[in-house]
CSV table of C-alpha atoms in Angstrom, one decimal:
chain,number,residue,atom,x,y,z
A,1,MET,CA,-10.5,-9.2,-21.3
A,2,LEU,CA,-7.0,-9.0,-22.6
A,3,ASN,CA,-6.8,-5.4,-22.7
A,4,ASN,CA,-8.6,-4.7,-19.3
A,5,LYS,CA,-6.8,-2.5,-16.6
A,6,PHE,CA,-7.3,-3.0,-12.8
A,7,ILE,CA,-7.5,-0.8,-9.8
A,8,ILE,CA,-7.3,-3.0,-6.5
A,9,ASP,CA,-9.0,-1.7,-3.4
A,10,THR,CA,-7.9,-3.4,0.0
A,11,ASP,CA,-7.8,-3.2,3.3
A,12,LEU,CA,-4.7,-5.5,3.7
A,13,GLY,CA,-3.1,-6.1,7.1
A,14,SER,CA,-5.5,-8.0,9.1
A,15,ASP,CA,-7.0,-11.3,7.4
A,16,ILE,CA,-4.2,-13.0,5.4
A,17,ASP,CA,-6.2,-13.3,2.6
A,18,ASP,CA,-5.8,-9.7,1.0
A,19,ALA,CA,-2.0,-10.2,0.7
A,20,LEU,CA,-2.7,-14.0,-1.1
A,21,ALA,CA,-5.0,-11.7,-3.4
A,22,ILE,CA,-2.8,-9.5,-4.4
A,23,ILE,CA,0.3,-12.2,-5.0
A,24,LEU,CA,-2.3,-14.0,-7.3
A,25,ALA,CA,-2.9,-10.5,-9.2
A,26,VAL,CA,0.8,-9.6,-9.5
A,27,ILE,CA,2.1,-12.9,-10.5
A,28,ARG,CA,-0.8,-13.4,-13.0
A,29,LYS,CA,-1.3,-9.9,-14.6
A,30,PRO,CA,1.1,-7.5,-13.0
A,31,THR,CA,1.1,-4.7,-16.2
A,32,SER,CA,-2.9,-4.8,-15.9
A,33,ILE,CA,-2.8,-3.4,-12.4
A,34,VAL,CA,-2.8,0.6,-12.7
A,35,GLY,CA,-2.7,1.2,-8.6
A,36,ILE,CA,-3.6,-0.5,-5.6
A,37,ILE,CA,-5.4,1.8,-2.9
A,38,THR,CA,-5.7,0.8,0.5
A,39,THR,CA,-8.6,1.6,3.2
A,40,SER,CA,-9.2,1.0,7.2
A,41,SER,CA,-8.3,1.4,10.2
A,42,PHE,CA,-4.4,2.0,11.0
A,43,ILE,CA,-4.5,3.2,7.4
A,44,HIS,CA,-0.8,4.2,6.9
A,45,CYS,CA,0.5,0.7,8.6
A,46,ARG,CA,-1.8,-1.0,5.5
A,47,THR,CA,-0.3,1.1,2.5
A,48,VAL,CA,3.3,0.6,4.0
A,49,LYS,CA,2.6,-3.5,4.4
A,50,THR,CA,1.2,-3.3,1.1
A,51,LEU,CA,4.4,-1.7,-0.3
A,52,GLN,CA,6.1,-4.3,1.0
A,53,LEU,CA,4.5,-6.8,-0.3
A,54,LEU,CA,5.2,-5.6,-3.5
A,55,ARG,CA,8.8,-4.6,-3.4
A,56,THR,CA,9.1,-8.0,-1.7
A,57,LEU,CA,7.4,-9.5,-4.8
A,58,GLY,CA,9.9,-7.1,-6.9
A,59,CYS,CA,7.1,-4.5,-9.0
A,60,ASN,CA,6.5,-1.3,-9.0
A,61,ILE,CA,2.7,-1.0,-9.1
A,62,PRO,CA,1.9,2.4,-7.3
A,63,VAL,CA,0.1,2.1,-3.7
A,64,PHE,CA,-2.3,4.8,-2.9
A,65,ARG,CA,-3.4,5.9,0.4
A,66,GLY,CA,-7.7,5.7,0.6
A,67,HIS,CA,-9.7,6.5,3.6
A,68,GLU,CA,-9.0,5.5,7.2
A,69,ASN,CA,-12.8,5.9,8.5
A,70,SER,CA,-16.0,4.6,7.0
A,71,LEU,CA,-18.3,6.9,5.6
A,72,SER,CA,-20.6,5.4,8.1
A,73,ASN,CA,-18.7,6.2,11.0
A,74,ASN,CA,-18.9,2.1,12.3
A,75,LYS,CA,-15.8,1.2,14.3
A,76,VAL,CA,-13.5,-0.3,12.0
A,77,PHE,CA,-12.4,-3.5,12.5
A,78,SER,CA,-8.6,-4.4,13.3
A,79,ILE,CA,-6.5,-7.6,14.5
A,80,GLY,CA,-4.1,-5.5,17.1
A,81,THR,CA,-1.0,-6.4,14.5
A,82,GLU,CA,-1.8,-3.9,11.3
A,83,CYS,CA,1.6,-2.1,12.7
A,84,SER,CA,3.5,-5.1,13.9
A,85,ASN,CA,7.0,-5.7,12.3
A,86,ILE,CA,7.0,-3.2,9.8
A,87,PRO,CA,10.7,-2.4,8.7
A,88,LYS,CA,11.9,1.0,9.2
A,89,LYS,CA,13.4,1.7,6.1
A,90,ILE,CA,10.3,2.4,4.8
A,91,LEU,CA,7.7,3.0,7.7
A,92,ASN,CA,8.3,6.7,7.2
A,93,THR,CA,7.3,6.6,3.4
A,94,GLN,CA,4.9,9.2,2.2
A,95,PHE,CA,1.9,8.2,-0.3
A,96,GLN,CA,-0.4,9.9,-2.7
A,97,THR,CA,-4.0,9.8,-1.9
A,98,ASN,CA,-6.6,7.9,-4.3
A,99,ASP,CA,-7.8,11.1,-5.8
A,100,VAL,CA,-4.5,11.1,-7.5
A,101,LEU,CA,-5.0,7.8,-9.0
A,102,TRP,CA,-8.5,8.8,-9.8
A,103,ASN,CA,-6.9,11.8,-11.8
A,104,ARG,CA,-4.8,9.8,-14.0
A,105,VAL,CA,-7.8,7.6,-15.1
A,106,LEU,CA,-9.8,10.6,-16.3
A,107,LYS,CA,-6.4,12.3,-17.9
A,108,LYS,CA,-5.4,9.5,-19.7
A,109,ASN,CA,-9.2,8.8,-20.8
A,110,ILE,CA,-9.0,5.2,-19.6
A,111,ASN,CA,-11.7,2.8,-18.7
A,112,VAL,CA,-10.6,0.5,-15.3
A,113,SER,CA,-12.5,-2.2,-14.0
A,114,VAL,CA,-12.4,-2.3,-9.9
A,115,ILE,CA,-11.7,-5.3,-7.4
A,116,SER,CA,-12.8,-4.6,-4.4
A,117,ILE,CA,-11.4,-7.0,-1.5
A,118,SER,CA,-12.3,-4.2,1.1
A,119,PRO,CA,-15.3,-2.3,2.2
A,120,LEU,CA,-16.7,0.3,-0.5
A,121,THR,CA,-15.5,3.4,1.6
A,122,ASN,CA,-12.8,4.7,-1.0
A,123,LEU,CA,-14.8,3.8,-4.3
A,124,ALA,CA,-18.2,5.4,-2.9
A,125,ASP,CA,-16.8,8.5,-2.2
A,126,ILE,CA,-14.9,9.1,-5.1
A,127,ILE,CA,-18.0,8.6,-7.5
A,128,CYS,CA,-20.2,11.1,-5.1
A,129,ARG,CA,-16.8,13.5,-5.7
A,130,ILE,CA,-16.4,13.4,-8.5
A,131,PRO,CA,-19.4,11.5,-10.6
A,132,LYS,CA,-17.4,11.8,-13.9
A,133,ILE,CA,-15.3,8.6,-13.0
A,134,LYS,CA,-18.6,6.1,-13.3
A,135,LYS,CA,-18.1,6.2,-16.8
A,136,HIS,CA,-14.8,5.3,-16.4
A,137,ILE,CA,-15.3,2.1,-14.4
A,138,LYS,CA,-16.4,-0.8,-16.4
A,139,THR,CA,-17.2,-2.8,-13.8
A,140,ILE,CA,-16.7,-3.7,-10.0
A,141,PHE,CA,-15.9,-7.1,-8.5
A,142,ILE,CA,-17.1,-6.8,-4.8
A,143,MET,CA,-15.7,-9.8,-3.0
A,144,GLY,CA,-18.6,-8.9,-0.6
A,145,GLY,CA,-22.0,-9.8,1.1
A,146,VAL,CA,-23.9,-13.3,1.8
A,147,PHE,CA,-26.8,-15.2,0.2
A,148,ASN,CA,-29.0,-16.7,3.3
A,149,SER,CA,-29.0,-20.5,2.8
A,150,ARG,CA,-27.7,-23.0,4.7
A,151,PRO,CA,-24.7,-23.2,6.4
A,152,PHE,CA,-24.4,-19.3,6.1
A,153,ASP,CA,-27.6,-17.9,7.8
A,154,GLN,CA,-25.5,-17.0,10.9
A,155,PHE,CA,-24.2,-14.3,8.6
A,156,SER,CA,-26.6,-11.6,7.5
A,157,ASN,CA,-26.0,-8.1,5.0
A,158,LYS,CA,-26.1,-5.6,8.5
A,159,GLY,CA,-25.6,-6.1,11.7
A,160,GLU,CA,-23.2,-7.6,14.4
A,161,MET,CA,-23.4,-10.6,11.9
A,162,SER,CA,-22.9,-8.7,8.5
A,163,GLU,CA,-20.2,-9.8,6.0
A,164,HIS,CA,-17.0,-7.4,6.8
A,165,ASN,CA,-16.7,-6.2,3.6
A,166,LEU,CA,-20.3,-5.0,3.2
A,167,GLY,CA,-21.1,-4.3,6.7
A,168,SER,CA,-18.6,-2.2,7.7
A,169,ASP,CA,-20.1,0.6,5.7
A,170,PRO,CA,-23.2,0.0,4.9
A,171,LYS,CA,-23.6,3.7,3.9
A,172,ALA,CA,-20.6,3.0,1.1
A,173,THR,CA,-22.6,0.2,0.2
A,174,ASN,CA,-25.7,1.4,-0.6
A,175,ILE,CA,-23.8,4.2,-2.6
A,176,ILE,CA,-22.0,1.6,-4.6
A,177,LEU,CA,-25.2,-0.7,-5.1
A,178,THR,CA,-27.5,2.1,-6.4
A,179,SER,CA,-24.8,3.7,-8.7
A,180,GLY,CA,-25.9,2.3,-11.9
A,181,ILE,CA,-22.3,0.9,-12.0
A,182,ASP,CA,-21.8,-2.9,-14.0
A,183,ILE,CA,-21.4,-5.1,-10.5
A,184,VAL,CA,-20.6,-8.7,-9.9
A,185,LEU,CA,-20.4,-9.7,-6.0
A,186,ILE,CA,-18.4,-12.6,-5.1
A,187,PRO,CA,-20.2,-13.4,-1.6
A,188,LEU,CA,-19.2,-15.9,1.0
A,189,ASN,CA,-21.1,-18.8,-0.5
A,190,ILE,CA,-18.3,-19.2,-2.9
A,191,THR,CA,-15.7,-18.2,-1.2
A,192,PHE,CA,-16.0,-20.3,1.8
A,193,GLU,CA,-15.4,-23.3,-0.6
A,194,THR,CA,-11.7,-22.2,-0.9
A,195,GLU,CA,-10.0,-22.9,2.1
A,196,LEU,CA,-6.5,-23.0,2.2
A,197,GLU,CA,-4.2,-25.8,4.1
A,198,LYS,CA,-1.3,-24.1,6.0
A,199,THR,CA,0.7,-27.1,4.5
A,200,ALA,CA,-0.5,-26.1,0.6
A,201,LEU,CA,0.6,-22.3,1.5
A,202,ARG,CA,4.4,-23.1,2.9
A,203,LEU,CA,4.5,-25.1,-0.5
A,204,ALA,CA,3.4,-22.7,-2.5
A,205,LEU,CA,5.8,-20.1,-0.9
A,206,LYS,CA,9.2,-22.3,-0.6
A,207,ASN,CA,11.3,-21.4,-3.5
A,208,HIS,CA,10.6,-17.5,-2.3
A,209,PRO,CA,12.4,-17.6,0.7
A,210,GLN,CA,11.7,-13.6,1.3
A,211,LEU,CA,8.6,-13.6,0.6
A,212,HIS,CA,8.0,-16.9,2.4
A,213,LYS,CA,8.8,-15.1,5.5
A,214,LEU,CA,6.7,-12.2,5.0
A,215,ILE,CA,3.7,-14.1,4.2
A,216,ILE,CA,4.2,-16.8,7.1
A,217,ASN,CA,4.7,-14.1,9.7
A,218,TRP,CA,1.4,-12.1,8.7
A,219,THR,CA,-0.6,-15.8,8.7
A,220,LYS,CA,0.3,-16.4,12.0
A,221,ASN,CA,-1.1,-12.9,13.2
A,222,TRP,CA,-4.3,-13.9,11.7
A,223,LEU,CA,-4.4,-17.3,12.7
A,224,ASP,CA,-3.3,-16.2,16.7
A,225,PHE,CA,-6.5,-13.3,16.4
A,226,THR,CA,-8.7,-16.7,14.9
A,227,HIS,CA,-7.9,-18.5,17.7
A,228,LYS,CA,-9.6,-16.6,19.6
A,229,MET,CA,-12.8,-16.7,18.6
A,230,PRO,CA,-15.3,-19.1,19.6
A,231,VAL,CA,-15.0,-22.6,19.1
A,232,LYS,CA,-18.4,-23.0,16.5
A,233,SER,CA,-16.8,-20.1,14.5
A,234,ILE,CA,-16.2,-21.0,11.0
A,235,PHE,CA,-13.4,-19.0,11.0
A,236,ARG,CA,-11.5,-20.0,14.1
A,237,ASN,CA,-7.7,-21.8,12.8
A,238,ARG,CA,-8.8,-21.4,9.1
A,239,ILE,CA,-7.7,-19.7,5.6
A,240,PHE,CA,-9.8,-19.1,3.5
A,241,LEU,CA,-8.9,-17.5,-0.1
A,242,HIS,CA,-11.8,-14.8,-0.4
A,243,ASP,CA,-10.0,-12.2,-1.9
A,244,SER,CA,-8.0,-14.6,-4.3
A,245,MET,CA,-11.4,-15.7,-5.5
A,246,ALA,CA,-12.6,-12.3,-6.2
A,247,VAL,CA,-9.3,-11.3,-7.7
A,248,ALA,CA,-9.6,-15.1,-10.1
A,249,ILE,CA,-13.4,-13.8,-11.1
A,250,GLY,CA,-12.0,-10.3,-11.7
A,251,MET,CA,-9.1,-11.0,-13.7
A,252,ASN,CA,-10.6,-13.9,-15.6
A,253,LEU,CA,-8.3,-16.4,-14.2
A,254,ILE,CA,-10.8,-19.4,-13.7
A,255,ASN,CA,-13.9,-20.3,-15.5
A,256,HIS,CA,-17.2,-19.2,-14.2
A,257,LYS,CA,-21.0,-18.2,-14.8
A,258,PHE,CA,-22.9,-15.5,-13.6
A,259,THR,CA,-26.2,-15.2,-12.5
A,260,LYS,CA,-28.2,-11.9,-12.4
A,261,ILE,CA,-30.3,-11.0,-9.9
A,262,LEU,CA,-32.1,-7.7,-8.4
A,263,ILE,CA,-30.3,-6.3,-5.2
A,264,SER,CA,-32.8,-4.4,-3.2
């Protein structure tokens, strides 16, 4: 695990947990990350915000623009503030596409693990267009899916109540789950155990004023959105570290064990 290289696939800009996951990855294993790829609606804003976060953290990990639309032509989730409060000095930054990153992987003949904390659109598209990339992916760690046991029986893996990352692009999900690549699934059943108290977030950031200001602003956007959800929604006025759990497992930052399952 010490020599592992990682690519992170994210839809940062809506739920705050993507940003918190990237902070964790950058703080713990910055030299292991070869690139971060963005996806989903308002793709340029999400990519710029990812760059903004990395600059605030003081690191130079390259950011690449992925797909804005799903392979399934589904409506892509947004909270309406993805393009808010972006500094003008970086708003017009131009980004290379994720093809550039994957071609670097091929040229350097390295193997990487992918930590996917977003819909699987980018990854499915690239392995369909350049199948030999599959040989260079050791494992895909996916934050996504749900196993239907209480209290998670309100969710499913398809339809309106599907878990976001797998349900947003079912065509891409099918391509990845049938790709033959080693996959580790980190489902909602696990990640709902990682609620973050807002006071704890403030304490964690208190010695980093610029990062504190950025994350608190993004957190407010997310909590304002969740406040409009039905009272019984498990997401209402709450922050869960869904994506941070995927990073922690993928980068071997916490003790964990795996259970092998057959997905059909």
